[in-house]
């Protein structure tokens, strides 16, 4: 696929359809891949990669890139296309300045996920069928791809591209996903268990803002948490309350707009399962106001921008079982 | 002497003077009625109203003033707006002094001095000018070129007219940006006025004002034949600690709060233009 | 040199925790290592490094500086500090141990930061030599020897034994305190292990990283390099690198209005954040390029310029693992190599 | 701070819309209906004005329970404001519950200008519920509590 992508990118640069390409650039190891803009065929040859570690979602970069001169070529994986649609709908990107090539994805992993599985000292990675063969400083290790994938890929919601100008390879289908399993499990817990669970997770937050800065739905010109008068601008959480507040407000602000791309959890240096907050909102919206997938198209209005006179009352929260 | 750098001392505002529509001068003493600390001209202090903010201000009174310290502050942000709204008797917190100050006892000694200021840029220079006026014998001729947007925006106008201009050996040249009723003096921007006045090349220059003024005045001075080693200025950047540790006021490897705020232009030209 | 069987590690911890706090690297809920206050039975993590560095023991992410009570026009200033307890940080790696001497150069330089100093005085650092360096390690480029860490006392771990050696007065006191569980050890297994690790070091992928192109005297050439634009292009402007870094020490001072007073606190800040240098009248570092450049210039140029050539990086590799877009000091160094003459 | 269990009196913040609920509270007053003084009313132009941040800030500053009152759905002075508010608060309260914050600490009630009795009854009932729950511990800011 990498070869096909480079070839196609070169053609599009050559025939003037686009003047630059945003893609993944190889690093020092097999897994440390950086998003980069390529301006020429030479640059593409020198560094463009597409492999199992190209997890970064480029949609958000397009907010700035699409405002620059000329058209940019972007390669989008299926889940990235949902964010892309959402941004198009919100007029945050200029669609006409972007040429989208959809590329297939079988799930993307990253160095940190491998390390959590106990594979350290990684010097090289090869893909052999359904497994990764990892060269390490301490010998060769093999791990099944299915075991090496992060949660967001194990519960992939769709392999179908919802926005593209052309496709490379076959398009997939919307998947039967089990992505709400963990949310349900939490809902079934007692209030105190949930509290302890979240305290355990959120107390690790260091307020690095990576989740916010990477999030394709967080595109405010000026974030409320960058407002000095909020008292908590961009800074460390000085109290457990502030850890909670930051994540509640952030999740709330993207509710109905979050496409569940999972970037927040991918980038969190403390491995906080932030997607569980977003998925709770998605699940609630589905249950209360009907099935809704943000980014599925560019027309449907977001659930928090509309209402129905027959909507459930907030008391629905007490009426459901458990405590 | 600084024992606890980050824990401030208490100060009381004993007098507030409206200098221009957006500049007020505040007189501050300690709770015991004495000066909170001693300083050298050009040094700064961190003033704060808890809950509102803390910021660095240059001390505009001369160290030769043994009774109190003064700060001329322009209203432009959160804290300064608060300061402008407060009344006499308000307590504030104060810590310092910070920075290197002007070399009044070394490089300036025995020299003819030329002060160039624009707008609120006079504030840090006022400390030096009054220091020199009090120790007149140690210094040569003093020339002051000061410009502002309008007559009303000339800080310390009364002191300039009544005291500075009355002093022997001090030449004061004032200018404002645009013609104004009641103004008989010079009209025009500071950089051009400096060129018109064509000051003596032997003078040591001390300059402070908005970045754009500094840029063009420095160019003008160089055209006249001044060397960068003759020209001093004082800088300001965002500061939190005041002691070179919080890491934000650096220009290249120099911290404005500790290595500055007074720099000579030949020192600045060795540093990145990131200010 | 003393030793102890790894099976008896819990006894060592129990003895060390007597009358004070003991912190060891332990795995958290997400499977990553972090320094955790030891309680009976807690196991030491097998990971090479903790997610966050050990700097927070001396320079915590947030700390109270001073409290104010306001009444009319009057202000009362209260120093909130109470006597802090002695503590031991166990299992600090060589890179983190070196970072303390870098932080000392900032916080203990005149005027001394008394908050930091007090913690330094109360803390004993027991380091642990590395036995399994990883691909992201490049401490040797900054002159750190992972087989011989600094610290008050140094530990070496072999297959089944832990060796411990005191290096300073505090270290001696620590060894004295836990002596009951130790037996005399012989240096040979330690030397053998050091030699084995020294064989691995040159094989690390970043073993050849060079600092020759950097230093205080290369300021303008590096600052003006056109390559900063491409390096910073995809930077998200988050603070991950800063917050996991053992040597990043920039901080912010802020006030919090509690409703019955004002708490002034200090917290970690990042030069990568957009408001870091923002003033009422503007911002000298307007785009991510300038902010990104500041972070690396500080470590590779400004810090050595002010500290006799010592770099502000210890090569721990945390930013390599944690940057969301995998941009890091190694890529910066490799790209800028040769930019200065 | 010592809190005597027996004497625990909760702090309740009630966001009331200007057109219905605030008038309802007024009516409760003029009709001399009793409800605890621990209820602090914050008047907002419309229930739709209530930002989720307001609710959290109320808890931070020491509220033990937060209630939002607005016009009955369909009766909003601005026609549709409370419909949007309803969706927002439903999702927010569900999230707070999900995070393990006691769900009884938050509440929405629609109170019209004519329902002074309902206002008083609602507040009495809410205060009672929150009193039973005790002090808000799970969404507190310790800095605001220590004296």
JSON list of C-alpha atoms in Angstrom, two decimals, chain B residues 65-264:
[
{"chain": "B", "resi": 65, "resn": "UNK", "atom": "CA", "xyz": [14.59, 59.27, 48.10]},
{"chain": "B", "resi": 66, "resn": "UNK", "atom": "CA", "xyz": [14.79, 57.91, 51.61]},
{"chain": "B", "resi": 67, "resn": "UNK", "atom": "CA", "xyz": [11.11, 58.05, 52.44]},
{"chain": "B", "resi": 68, "resn": "UNK", "atom": "CA", "xyz": [9.20, 56.01, 49.90]},
{"chain": "B", "resi": 69, "resn": "UNK", "atom": "CA", "xyz": [9.20, 54.26, 46.55]},
{"chain": "B", "resi": 70, "resn": "UNK", "atom": "CA", "xyz": [7.15, 55.27, 43.55]},
{"chain": "B", "resi": 71, "resn": "UNK", "atom": "CA", "xyz": [5.81, 53.33, 40.64]},
{"chain": "B", "resi": 72, "resn": "UNK", "atom": "CA", "xyz": [4.39, 54.90, 37.49]},
{"chain": "B", "resi": 73, "resn": "UNK", "atom": "CA", "xyz": [1.99, 52.40, 36.03]},
{"chain": "B", "resi": 74, "resn": "UNK", "atom": "CA", "xyz": [0.07, 52.46, 32.80]},
{"chain": "B", "resi": 75, "resn": "UNK", "atom": "CA", "xyz": [-3.34, 50.84, 32.73]},
{"chain": "B", "resi": 76, "resn": "UNK", "atom": "CA", "xyz": [-3.20, 48.01, 30.23]},
{"chain": "B", "resi": 77, "resn": "UNK", "atom": "CA", "xyz": [-4.05, 44.65, 31.77]},
{"chain": "B", "resi": 78, "resn": "UNK", "atom": "CA", "xyz": [-5.86, 42.90, 34.59]},
{"chain": "B", "resi": 79, "resn": "UNK", "atom": "CA", "xyz": [-3.64, 43.88, 37.49]},
{"chain": "B", "resi": 80, "resn": "UNK", "atom": "CA", "xyz": [-2.95, 47.43, 36.34]},
{"chain": "B", "resi": 81, "resn": "UNK", "atom": "CA", "xyz": [-6.65, 48.07, 35.90]},
{"chain": "B", "resi": 82, "resn": "UNK", "atom": "CA", "xyz": [-7.18, 46.97, 39.47]},
{"chain": "B", "resi": 83, "resn": "UNK", "atom": "CA", "xyz": [-4.33, 49.15, 40.71]},
{"chain": "B", "resi": 84, "resn": "UNK", "atom": "CA", "xyz": [-5.80, 52.14, 38.91]},
{"chain": "B", "resi": 85, "resn": "UNK", "atom": "CA", "xyz": [-9.14, 51.56, 40.59]},
{"chain": "B", "resi": 86, "resn": "UNK", "atom": "CA", "xyz": [-7.84, 51.30, 44.15]},
{"chain": "B", "resi": 87, "resn": "UNK", "atom": "CA", "xyz": [-7.74, 54.00, 46.80]},
{"chain": "B", "resi": 88, "resn": "UNK", "atom": "CA", "xyz": [-5.03, 55.37, 49.05]},
{"chain": "B", "resi": 89, "resn": "UNK", "atom": "CA", "xyz": [-4.47, 53.15, 52.07]},
{"chain": "B", "resi": 90, "resn": "UNK", "atom": "CA", "xyz": [-4.77, 49.91, 50.12]},
{"chain": "B", "resi": 91, "resn": "UNK", "atom": "CA", "xyz": [-2.19, 47.31, 51.05]},
{"chain": "B", "resi": 92, "resn": "UNK", "atom": "CA", "xyz": [-0.36, 45.56, 48.27]},
{"chain": "B", "resi": 93, "resn": "UNK", "atom": "CA", "xyz": [2.36, 42.95, 48.27]},
{"chain": "B", "resi": 94, "resn": "UNK", "atom": "CA", "xyz": [5.81, 43.76, 47.05]},
{"chain": "B", "resi": 95, "resn": "UNK", "atom": "CA", "xyz": [9.00, 41.80, 46.55]},
{"chain": "B", "resi": 96, "resn": "UNK", "atom": "CA", "xyz": [12.36, 42.66, 45.09]},
{"chain": "B", "resi": 97, "resn": "UNK", "atom": "CA", "xyz": [14.46, 44.45, 44.10]},
{"chain": "B", "resi": 98, "resn": "UNK", "atom": "CA", "xyz": [15.15, 42.53, 40.92]},
{"chain": "B", "resi": 99, "resn": "UNK", "atom": "CA", "xyz": [17.52, 42.99, 38.02]},
{"chain": "B", "resi": 100, "resn": "UNK", "atom": "CA", "xyz": [20.87, 44.60, 37.48]},
{"chain": "B", "resi": 101, "resn": "UNK", "atom": "CA", "xyz": [19.92, 48.28, 37.31]},
{"chain": "B", "resi": 102, "resn": "UNK", "atom": "CA", "xyz": [21.77, 51.01, 35.47]},
{"chain": "B", "resi": 103, "resn": "UNK", "atom": "CA", "xyz": [25.54, 51.32, 35.90]},
{"chain": "B", "resi": 104, "resn": "UNK", "atom": "CA", "xyz": [25.18, 54.68, 37.63]},
{"chain": "B", "resi": 105, "resn": "UNK", "atom": "CA", "xyz": [28.31, 54.12, 39.69]},
{"chain": "B", "resi": 106, "resn": "UNK", "atom": "CA", "xyz": [30.47, 52.75, 36.89]},
{"chain": "B", "resi": 107, "resn": "UNK", "atom": "CA", "xyz": [29.81, 53.27, 33.18]},
{"chain": "B", "resi": 108, "resn": "UNK", "atom": "CA", "xyz": [27.74, 56.43, 33.70]},
{"chain": "B", "resi": 109, "resn": "UNK", "atom": "CA", "xyz": [30.09, 58.13, 36.12]},
{"chain": "B", "resi": 110, "resn": "UNK", "atom": "CA", "xyz": [31.63, 61.33, 34.83]},
{"chain": "B", "resi": 111, "resn": "UNK", "atom": "CA", "xyz": [29.85, 60.99, 31.49]},
{"chain": "B", "resi": 112, "resn": "UNK", "atom": "CA", "xyz": [27.59, 63.31, 29.58]},
{"chain": "B", "resi": 113, "resn": "UNK", "atom": "CA", "xyz": [24.26, 61.53, 29.44]},
{"chain": "B", "resi": 114, "resn": "UNK", "atom": "CA", "xyz": [21.49, 61.56, 26.87]},
{"chain": "B", "resi": 115, "resn": "UNK", "atom": "CA", "xyz": [18.14, 60.14, 27.91]},
{"chain": "B", "resi": 116, "resn": "UNK", "atom": "CA", "xyz": [15.66, 59.27, 25.21]},
{"chain": "B", "resi": 117, "resn": "UNK", "atom": "CA", "xyz": [12.18, 58.16, 26.22]},
{"chain": "B", "resi": 118, "resn": "UNK", "atom": "CA", "xyz": [8.81, 57.61, 24.65]},
{"chain": "B", "resi": 119, "resn": "UNK", "atom": "CA", "xyz": [5.50, 57.46, 26.48]},
{"chain": "B", "resi": 120, "resn": "UNK", "atom": "CA", "xyz": [5.54, 55.38, 29.66]},
{"chain": "B", "resi": 121, "resn": "UNK", "atom": "CA", "xyz": [9.18, 54.58, 28.77]},
{"chain": "B", "resi": 122, "resn": "UNK", "atom": "CA", "xyz": [10.12, 57.56, 30.92]},
{"chain": "B", "resi": 123, "resn": "UNK", "atom": "CA", "xyz": [9.17, 55.62, 34.05]},
{"chain": "B", "resi": 124, "resn": "UNK", "atom": "CA", "xyz": [12.36, 53.54, 34.43]},
{"chain": "B", "resi": 125, "resn": "UNK", "atom": "CA", "xyz": [14.51, 56.51, 33.40]},
{"chain": "B", "resi": 126, "resn": "UNK", "atom": "CA", "xyz": [13.02, 58.83, 35.96]},
{"chain": "B", "resi": 127, "resn": "UNK", "atom": "CA", "xyz": [14.78, 56.89, 38.69]},
{"chain": "B", "resi": 128, "resn": "UNK", "atom": "CA", "xyz": [18.18, 57.45, 37.05]},
{"chain": "B", "resi": 129, "resn": "UNK", "atom": "CA", "xyz": [17.52, 61.08, 36.16]},
{"chain": "B", "resi": 130, "resn": "UNK", "atom": "CA", "xyz": [16.59, 61.99, 39.72]},
{"chain": "B", "resi": 131, "resn": "UNK", "atom": "CA", "xyz": [19.51, 59.99, 41.08]},
{"chain": "B", "resi": 132, "resn": "UNK", "atom": "CA", "xyz": [21.84, 62.00, 38.87]},
{"chain": "B", "resi": 133, "resn": "UNK", "atom": "CA", "xyz": [20.21, 65.26, 39.83]},
{"chain": "B", "resi": 134, "resn": "UNK", "atom": "CA", "xyz": [20.88, 64.41, 43.46]},
{"chain": "B", "resi": 135, "resn": "UNK", "atom": "CA", "xyz": [24.50, 63.48, 42.79]},
{"chain": "B", "resi": 136, "resn": "UNK", "atom": "CA", "xyz": [25.09, 66.19, 40.22]},
{"chain": "B", "resi": 137, "resn": "UNK", "atom": "CA", "xyz": [28.85, 66.46, 40.73]},
{"chain": "B", "resi": 138, "resn": "UNK", "atom": "CA", "xyz": [29.50, 62.91, 39.62]},
{"chain": "B", "resi": 139, "resn": "UNK", "atom": "CA", "xyz": [28.08, 63.36, 36.15]},
{"chain": "B", "resi": 140, "resn": "UNK", "atom": "CA", "xyz": [28.50, 65.62, 33.14]},
{"chain": "B", "resi": 141, "resn": "UNK", "atom": "CA", "xyz": [25.84, 67.33, 31.09]},
{"chain": "B", "resi": 142, "resn": "UNK", "atom": "CA", "xyz": [22.39, 65.77, 30.93]},
{"chain": "B", "resi": 143, "resn": "UNK", "atom": "CA", "xyz": [20.09, 65.97, 27.95]},
{"chain": "B", "resi": 144, "resn": "UNK", "atom": "CA", "xyz": [16.61, 64.52, 27.96]},
{"chain": "B", "resi": 145, "resn": "UNK", "atom": "CA", "xyz": [14.59, 63.94, 24.82]},
{"chain": "B", "resi": 146, "resn": "UNK", "atom": "CA", "xyz": [11.09, 62.84, 25.66]},
{"chain": "B", "resi": 147, "resn": "UNK", "atom": "CA", "xyz": [8.13, 62.34, 23.40]},
{"chain": "B", "resi": 148, "resn": "UNK", "atom": "CA", "xyz": [4.58, 61.16, 23.78]},
{"chain": "B", "resi": 149, "resn": "UNK", "atom": "CA", "xyz": [1.40, 60.83, 21.77]},
{"chain": "B", "resi": 150, "resn": "UNK", "atom": "CA", "xyz": [0.03, 64.11, 23.04]},
{"chain": "B", "resi": 151, "resn": "UNK", "atom": "CA", "xyz": [0.61, 66.74, 25.67]},
{"chain": "B", "resi": 152, "resn": "UNK", "atom": "CA", "xyz": [-1.68, 64.90, 28.06]},
{"chain": "B", "resi": 153, "resn": "UNK", "atom": "CA", "xyz": [0.34, 61.74, 27.71]},
{"chain": "B", "resi": 154, "resn": "UNK", "atom": "CA", "xyz": [3.61, 63.22, 28.91]},
{"chain": "B", "resi": 155, "resn": "UNK", "atom": "CA", "xyz": [4.28, 61.41, 32.18]},
{"chain": "B", "resi": 156, "resn": "UNK", "atom": "CA", "xyz": [5.56, 63.55, 35.05]},
{"chain": "B", "resi": 157, "resn": "UNK", "atom": "CA", "xyz": [4.97, 66.70, 33.02]},
{"chain": "B", "resi": 158, "resn": "UNK", "atom": "CA", "xyz": [4.80, 68.84, 36.14]},
{"chain": "B", "resi": 159, "resn": "UNK", "atom": "CA", "xyz": [8.05, 67.51, 37.55]},
{"chain": "B", "resi": 160, "resn": "UNK", "atom": "CA", "xyz": [9.74, 67.95, 34.17]},
{"chain": "B", "resi": 161, "resn": "UNK", "atom": "CA", "xyz": [8.68, 71.58, 33.85]},
{"chain": "B", "resi": 162, "resn": "UNK", "atom": "CA", "xyz": [9.07, 72.62, 37.48]},
{"chain": "B", "resi": 163, "resn": "UNK", "atom": "CA", "xyz": [12.17, 70.75, 38.50]},
{"chain": "B", "resi": 164, "resn": "UNK", "atom": "CA", "xyz": [14.15, 69.22, 35.65]},
{"chain": "B", "resi": 165, "resn": "UNK", "atom": "CA", "xyz": [13.96, 72.20, 33.36]},
{"chain": "B", "resi": 166, "resn": "UNK", "atom": "CA", "xyz": [14.85, 74.49, 36.24]},
{"chain": "B", "resi": 167, "resn": "UNK", "atom": "CA", "xyz": [18.04, 72.58, 36.99]},
{"chain": "B", "resi": 168, "resn": "UNK", "atom": "CA", "xyz": [21.39, 73.78, 35.74]},
{"chain": "B", "resi": 169, "resn": "UNK", "atom": "CA", "xyz": [23.10, 71.52, 33.23]},
{"chain": "B", "resi": 170, "resn": "UNK", "atom": "CA", "xyz": [19.93, 69.72, 32.26]},
{"chain": "B", "resi": 171, "resn": "UNK", "atom": "CA", "xyz": [18.51, 70.26, 28.83]},
{"chain": "B", "resi": 172, "resn": "UNK", "atom": "CA", "xyz": [15.02, 68.96, 28.27]},
{"chain": "B", "resi": 173, "resn": "UNK", "atom": "CA", "xyz": [13.59, 68.52, 24.78]},
{"chain": "B", "resi": 174, "resn": "UNK", "atom": "CA", "xyz": [9.95, 67.58, 24.62]},
{"chain": "B", "resi": 175, "resn": "UNK", "atom": "CA", "xyz": [7.97, 66.50, 21.61]},
{"chain": "B", "resi": 176, "resn": "UNK", "atom": "CA", "xyz": [4.50, 65.20, 20.86]},
{"chain": "B", "resi": 177, "resn": "UNK", "atom": "CA", "xyz": [3.34, 63.15, 17.92]},
{"chain": "B", "resi": 178, "resn": "UNK", "atom": "CA", "xyz": [0.68, 65.49, 16.52]},
{"chain": "B", "resi": 179, "resn": "UNK", "atom": "CA", "xyz": [-0.15, 69.22, 16.62]},
{"chain": "B", "resi": 180, "resn": "UNK", "atom": "CA", "xyz": [-2.28, 70.13, 19.61]},
{"chain": "B", "resi": 181, "resn": "UNK", "atom": "CA", "xyz": [-3.90, 73.28, 20.83]},
{"chain": "B", "resi": 182, "resn": "UNK", "atom": "CA", "xyz": [-1.93, 74.87, 23.64]},
{"chain": "B", "resi": 183, "resn": "UNK", "atom": "CA", "xyz": [1.33, 73.19, 22.66]},
{"chain": "B", "resi": 184, "resn": "UNK", "atom": "CA", "xyz": [4.12, 75.44, 21.53]},
{"chain": "B", "resi": 185, "resn": "UNK", "atom": "CA", "xyz": [6.88, 72.89, 21.63]},
{"chain": "B", "resi": 186, "resn": "UNK", "atom": "CA", "xyz": [8.22, 70.52, 19.06]},
{"chain": "B", "resi": 187, "resn": "UNK", "atom": "CA", "xyz": [5.92, 68.23, 17.11]},
{"chain": "B", "resi": 188, "resn": "UNK", "atom": "CA", "xyz": [7.13, 64.97, 15.59]},
{"chain": "B", "resi": 189, "resn": "UNK", "atom": "CA", "xyz": [8.27, 61.46, 16.41]},
{"chain": "B", "resi": 190, "resn": "UNK", "atom": "CA", "xyz": [11.16, 60.85, 18.77]},
{"chain": "B", "resi": 191, "resn": "UNK", "atom": "CA", "xyz": [13.55, 59.20, 16.25]},
{"chain": "B", "resi": 192, "resn": "UNK", "atom": "CA", "xyz": [13.34, 62.18, 13.92]},
{"chain": "B", "resi": 193, "resn": "UNK", "atom": "CA", "xyz": [13.66, 64.66, 16.75]},
{"chain": "B", "resi": 194, "resn": "UNK", "atom": "CA", "xyz": [16.84, 62.95, 17.92]},
{"chain": "B", "resi": 195, "resn": "UNK", "atom": "CA", "xyz": [18.32, 63.31, 14.45]},
{"chain": "B", "resi": 196, "resn": "UNK", "atom": "CA", "xyz": [17.27, 66.97, 14.27]},
{"chain": "B", "resi": 197, "resn": "UNK", "atom": "CA", "xyz": [18.87, 67.73, 17.63]},
{"chain": "B", "resi": 198, "resn": "UNK", "atom": "CA", "xyz": [22.04, 65.98, 16.51]},
{"chain": "B", "resi": 199, "resn": "UNK", "atom": "CA", "xyz": [23.41, 65.26, 19.98]},
{"chain": "B", "resi": 200, "resn": "UNK", "atom": "CA", "xyz": [27.09, 65.21, 20.77]},
{"chain": "B", "resi": 201, "resn": "UNK", "atom": "CA", "xyz": [28.69, 61.84, 19.95]},
{"chain": "B", "resi": 202, "resn": "UNK", "atom": "CA", "xyz": [30.50, 61.70, 23.27]},
{"chain": "B", "resi": 203, "resn": "UNK", "atom": "CA", "xyz": [27.30, 61.16, 25.19]},
{"chain": "B", "resi": 204, "resn": "UNK", "atom": "CA", "xyz": [26.22, 57.91, 26.76]},
{"chain": "B", "resi": 205, "resn": "UNK", "atom": "CA", "xyz": [22.65, 57.17, 25.70]},
{"chain": "B", "resi": 206, "resn": "UNK", "atom": "CA", "xyz": [19.94, 55.65, 27.87]},
{"chain": "B", "resi": 207, "resn": "UNK", "atom": "CA", "xyz": [16.80, 54.79, 25.98]},
{"chain": "B", "resi": 208, "resn": "UNK", "atom": "CA", "xyz": [13.42, 53.37, 26.81]},
{"chain": "B", "resi": 209, "resn": "UNK", "atom": "CA", "xyz": [10.13, 53.34, 24.98]},
{"chain": "B", "resi": 210, "resn": "UNK", "atom": "CA", "xyz": [7.92, 51.28, 22.72]},
{"chain": "B", "resi": 211, "resn": "UNK", "atom": "CA", "xyz": [9.78, 48.73, 20.56]},
{"chain": "B", "resi": 212, "resn": "UNK", "atom": "CA", "xyz": [9.09, 50.63, 17.35]},
{"chain": "B", "resi": 213, "resn": "UNK", "atom": "CA", "xyz": [10.59, 53.80, 18.79]},
{"chain": "B", "resi": 214, "resn": "UNK", "atom": "CA", "xyz": [13.65, 51.91, 20.05]},
{"chain": "B", "resi": 215, "resn": "UNK", "atom": "CA", "xyz": [14.17, 50.36, 16.64]},
{"chain": "B", "resi": 216, "resn": "UNK", "atom": "CA", "xyz": [14.10, 53.61, 14.67]},
{"chain": "B", "resi": 217, "resn": "UNK", "atom": "CA", "xyz": [15.90, 55.69, 17.27]},
{"chain": "B", "resi": 218, "resn": "UNK", "atom": "CA", "xyz": [18.72, 53.16, 17.43]},
{"chain": "B", "resi": 219, "resn": "UNK", "atom": "CA", "xyz": [18.97, 53.30, 13.64]},
{"chain": "B", "resi": 220, "resn": "UNK", "atom": "CA", "xyz": [19.03, 57.09, 13.79]},
{"chain": "B", "resi": 221, "resn": "UNK", "atom": "CA", "xyz": [21.70, 57.14, 16.49]},
{"chain": "B", "resi": 222, "resn": "UNK", "atom": "CA", "xyz": [23.86, 54.80, 14.45]},
{"chain": "B", "resi": 223, "resn": "UNK", "atom": "CA", "xyz": [23.48, 57.07, 11.43]},
{"chain": "B", "resi": 224, "resn": "UNK", "atom": "CA", "xyz": [24.65, 59.98, 13.54]},
{"chain": "B", "resi": 225, "resn": "UNK", "atom": "CA", "xyz": [27.72, 57.98, 14.47]},
{"chain": "B", "resi": 226, "resn": "UNK", "atom": "CA", "xyz": [26.84, 56.54, 17.89]},
{"chain": "B", "resi": 227, "resn": "UNK", "atom": "CA", "xyz": [28.18, 53.10, 18.67]},
{"chain": "B", "resi": 228, "resn": "UNK", "atom": "CA", "xyz": [26.06, 50.27, 20.13]},
{"chain": "B", "resi": 229, "resn": "UNK", "atom": "CA", "xyz": [28.38, 50.19, 23.13]},
{"chain": "B", "resi": 230, "resn": "UNK", "atom": "CA", "xyz": [27.25, 53.70, 24.05]},
{"chain": "B", "resi": 231, "resn": "UNK", "atom": "CA", "xyz": [23.56, 52.94, 24.13]},
{"chain": "B", "resi": 232, "resn": "UNK", "atom": "CA", "xyz": [21.73, 51.36, 27.07]},
{"chain": "B", "resi": 233, "resn": "UNK", "atom": "CA", "xyz": [18.13, 50.30, 27.26]},
{"chain": "B", "resi": 234, "resn": "UNK", "atom": "CA", "xyz": [15.87, 48.50, 29.66]},
{"chain": "B", "resi": 235, "resn": "UNK", "atom": "CA", "xyz": [13.68, 45.58, 28.65]},
{"chain": "B", "resi": 236, "resn": "UNK", "atom": "CA", "xyz": [10.49, 44.00, 29.79]},
{"chain": "B", "resi": 237, "resn": "UNK", "atom": "CA", "xyz": [9.09, 40.52, 29.21]},
{"chain": "B", "resi": 238, "resn": "UNK", "atom": "CA", "xyz": [6.60, 38.26, 30.94]},
{"chain": "B", "resi": 239, "resn": "UNK", "atom": "CA", "xyz": [7.93, 37.33, 34.36]},
{"chain": "B", "resi": 240, "resn": "UNK", "atom": "CA", "xyz": [6.68, 35.14, 37.15]},
{"chain": "B", "resi": 241, "resn": "UNK", "atom": "CA", "xyz": [9.51, 34.56, 39.60]},
{"chain": "B", "resi": 242, "resn": "UNK", "atom": "CA", "xyz": [11.84, 37.52, 39.10]},
{"chain": "B", "resi": 243, "resn": "UNK", "atom": "CA", "xyz": [14.89, 35.45, 39.95]},
{"chain": "B", "resi": 244, "resn": "UNK", "atom": "CA", "xyz": [15.76, 33.63, 36.72]},
{"chain": "B", "resi": 245, "resn": "UNK", "atom": "CA", "xyz": [14.09, 30.33, 37.52]},
{"chain": "B", "resi": 246, "resn": "UNK", "atom": "CA", "xyz": [10.59, 30.26, 36.08]},
{"chain": "B", "resi": 247, "resn": "UNK", "atom": "CA", "xyz": [12.06, 30.29, 32.60]},
{"chain": "B", "resi": 248, "resn": "UNK", "atom": "CA", "xyz": [9.94, 32.67, 30.55]},
{"chain": "B", "resi": 249, "resn": "UNK", "atom": "CA", "xyz": [11.67, 36.06, 30.33]},
{"chain": "B", "resi": 250, "resn": "UNK", "atom": "CA", "xyz": [14.73, 34.88, 28.48]},
{"chain": "B", "resi": 251, "resn": "UNK", "atom": "CA", "xyz": [16.13, 36.44, 25.36]},
{"chain": "B", "resi": 252, "resn": "UNK", "atom": "CA", "xyz": [18.43, 33.69, 24.19]},
{"chain": "B", "resi": 253, "resn": "UNK", "atom": "CA", "xyz": [20.46, 32.63, 27.18]},
{"chain": "B", "resi": 254, "resn": "UNK", "atom": "CA", "xyz": [19.90, 35.86, 29.13]},
{"chain": "B", "resi": 255, "resn": "UNK", "atom": "CA", "xyz": [17.11, 36.30, 31.64]},
{"chain": "B", "resi": 256, "resn": "UNK", "atom": "CA", "xyz": [15.66, 39.79, 31.62]},
{"chain": "B", "resi": 257, "resn": "UNK", "atom": "CA", "xyz": [14.78, 39.58, 35.31]},
{"chain": "B", "resi": 258, "resn": "UNK", "atom": "CA", "xyz": [18.25, 38.59, 36.43]},
{"chain": "B", "resi": 259, "resn": "UNK", "atom": "CA", "xyz": [20.76, 39.49, 33.70]},
{"chain": "B", "resi": 260, "resn": "UNK", "atom": "CA", "xyz": [18.72, 42.56, 32.73]},
{"chain": "B", "resi": 261, "resn": "UNK", "atom": "CA", "xyz": [16.52, 44.49, 32.55]},
{"chain": "B", "resi": 262, "resn": "UNK", "atom": "CA", "xyz": [19.31, 46.90, 31.57]},
{"chain": "B", "resi": 263, "resn": "UNK", "atom": "CA", "xyz": [21.21, 45.86, 28.48]},
{"chain": "B", "resi": 264, "resn": "UNK", "atom": "CA", "xyz": [23.73, 47.60, 26.28]}
]
